[in-house]
Amino acid sequence: MPTIDGRKTKDIGLGSLSFALCLIGILFTFQFGDKSCNGDNILNNIGLSAWSNGDSGIHYTMFYSAIFFIPSFIIGHIHPDDRGAKAGQLISGFLSILIVSVLLTIIIDFF
């Protein structure tokens, strides 16, 4: 939809889902304040462990967050002209690279 000065604004579309999935992944993974992260609570409620050794060790929640970050990156890449798609793609791509780096570090440290 053109504005008065002729610039085109971005519409909300399927690509906007990229930013929403990215936010859900962040809320699932990160701890805010002294509370446990929401992902830990969700995993414990469905019977999965959030940590490898009880309350310590490898934090599995960050690997489960890839369920949100990878589709967010793909949707943002496919629909870059929608509102929030580029931001969702960039943030989820960066966080996915961080998760893969941590995973590689754990694998290298294991050997």
CSV table of C-alpha atoms in Angstrom, one decimal:
chain,number,residue,atom,x,y,z
A,1,MET,CA,0.0,0.0,0.0
A,2,PRO,CA,1.7,3.3,-1.1
A,3,THR,CA,1.9,6.1,1.4
A,4,ILE,CA,1.7,9.9,0.7
A,5,ASP,CA,5.3,10.3,-0.2
A,6,GLY,CA,5.3,7.3,-2.5
A,7,ARG,CA,7.2,4.8,-0.4
A,8,LYS,CA,5.8,1.3,-0.1
A,9,THR,CA,5.3,-0.1,3.4
A,10,LYS,CA,5.7,-3.8,4.1
A,11,ASP,CA,2.5,-5.8,4.8
A,12,ILE,CA,2.0,-8.4,7.4
A,13,GLY,CA,2.1,-11.8,5.6
A,14,LEU,CA,3.5,-15.3,6.0
A,15,GLY,CA,7.0,-13.9,6.4
A,16,SER,CA,5.9,-12.1,9.6
A,17,LEU,CA,5.6,-15.6,11.1
A,18,SER,CA,9.4,-15.6,11.0
A,19,PHE,CA,9.7,-12.9,13.7
A,20,ALA,CA,7.0,-14.5,15.8
A,21,LEU,CA,8.7,-17.9,15.7
A,22,CYS,CA,12.0,-16.2,16.6
A,23,LEU,CA,10.4,-14.6,19.7
A,24,ILE,CA,8.9,-17.9,20.8
A,25,GLY,CA,12.3,-19.5,20.5
A,26,ILE,CA,13.9,-16.8,22.5
A,27,LEU,CA,11.2,-17.1,25.2
A,28,PHE,CA,11.7,-20.9,25.2
A,29,THR,CA,15.5,-20.7,25.6
A,30,PHE,CA,16.5,-17.7,27.7
A,31,GLN,CA,16.3,-17.2,31.4
A,32,PHE,CA,14.9,-13.9,32.6
A,33,GLY,CA,15.8,-12.9,36.1
A,34,ASP,CA,16.1,-15.6,38.8
A,35,LYS,CA,13.3,-17.8,37.3
A,36,SER,CA,14.0,-20.9,35.2
A,37,CYS,CA,13.4,-20.5,31.5
A,38,ASN,CA,9.9,-21.3,30.1
A,39,GLY,CA,11.4,-24.1,28.0
A,40,ASP,CA,12.5,-25.9,31.1
A,41,ASN,CA,9.0,-25.8,32.6
A,42,ILE,CA,7.4,-27.0,29.3
A,43,LEU,CA,9.9,-29.9,29.0
A,44,ASN,CA,9.4,-30.9,32.6
A,45,ASN,CA,5.7,-30.9,32.2
A,46,ILE,CA,5.8,-33.2,29.2
A,47,GLY,CA,8.2,-35.6,30.9
A,48,LEU,CA,11.5,-34.6,29.2
A,49,SER,CA,14.6,-33.5,31.1
A,50,ALA,CA,15.9,-30.0,30.4
A,51,TRP,CA,19.4,-30.8,31.7
A,52,SER,CA,21.7,-33.8,31.2
A,53,ASN,CA,22.6,-34.3,34.9
A,54,GLY,CA,19.5,-33.3,36.8
A,55,ASP,CA,19.9,-29.5,37.3
A,56,SER,CA,23.4,-29.2,35.7
A,57,GLY,CA,25.3,-30.3,32.7
A,58,ILE,CA,24.2,-29.8,29.1
A,59,HIS,CA,21.1,-27.6,28.8
A,60,TYR,CA,19.0,-29.4,26.3
A,61,THR,CA,16.5,-26.6,26.0
A,62,MET,CA,18.7,-24.6,23.7
A,63,PHE,CA,18.8,-27.5,21.3
A,64,TYR,CA,15.1,-27.9,21.4
A,65,SER,CA,14.8,-24.2,20.5
A,66,ALA,CA,16.1,-25.1,17.0
A,67,ILE,CA,12.5,-26.2,16.4
A,68,PHE,CA,11.6,-22.5,16.3
A,69,PHE,CA,14.8,-21.0,15.0
A,70,ILE,CA,15.3,-23.1,11.9
A,71,PRO,CA,11.7,-22.6,10.5
A,72,SER,CA,12.0,-18.9,11.4
A,73,PHE,CA,15.1,-18.6,9.3
A,74,ILE,CA,13.6,-20.5,6.3
A,75,ILE,CA,10.3,-18.6,6.3
A,76,GLY,CA,12.2,-15.3,6.6
A,77,HIS,CA,14.4,-16.3,3.6
A,78,ILE,CA,11.4,-17.4,1.5
A,79,HIS,CA,9.2,-14.3,2.3
A,80,PRO,CA,11.7,-11.4,2.9
A,81,ASP,CA,9.3,-8.7,1.8
A,82,ASP,CA,6.8,-9.1,4.7
A,83,ARG,CA,7.0,-7.1,7.8
A,84,GLY,CA,9.4,-8.6,10.4
A,85,ALA,CA,10.7,-11.3,8.1
A,86,LYS,CA,14.2,-9.9,7.7
A,87,ALA,CA,14.6,-9.3,11.4
A,88,GLY,CA,13.3,-12.8,12.2
A,89,GLN,CA,15.7,-14.3,9.7
A,90,LEU,CA,18.7,-12.4,10.9
A,91,ILE,CA,18.1,-13.0,14.6
A,92,SER,CA,17.2,-16.7,14.2
A,93,GLY,CA,20.1,-17.2,11.9
A,94,PHE,CA,22.5,-15.7,14.4
A,95,LEU,CA,21.1,-17.8,17.3
A,96,SER,CA,21.2,-21.0,15.2
A,97,ILE,CA,24.9,-20.4,14.5
A,98,LEU,CA,25.5,-20.0,18.2
A,99,ILE,CA,23.6,-23.2,19.0
A,100,VAL,CA,25.6,-25.1,16.4
A,101,SER,CA,28.8,-23.6,17.7
A,102,VAL,CA,28.0,-24.8,21.3
A,103,LEU,CA,27.1,-28.2,19.9
A,104,LEU,CA,30.4,-28.5,18.1
A,105,THR,CA,32.2,-27.4,21.2
A,106,ILE,CA,30.5,-30.1,23.3
A,107,ILE,CA,31.3,-32.7,20.7
A,108,ILE,CA,35.0,-31.6,20.4
A,109,ASP,CA,35.3,-31.5,24.2
A,110,PHE,CA,33.8,-35.0,24.5
A,111,PHE,CA,36.6,-36.5,22.4
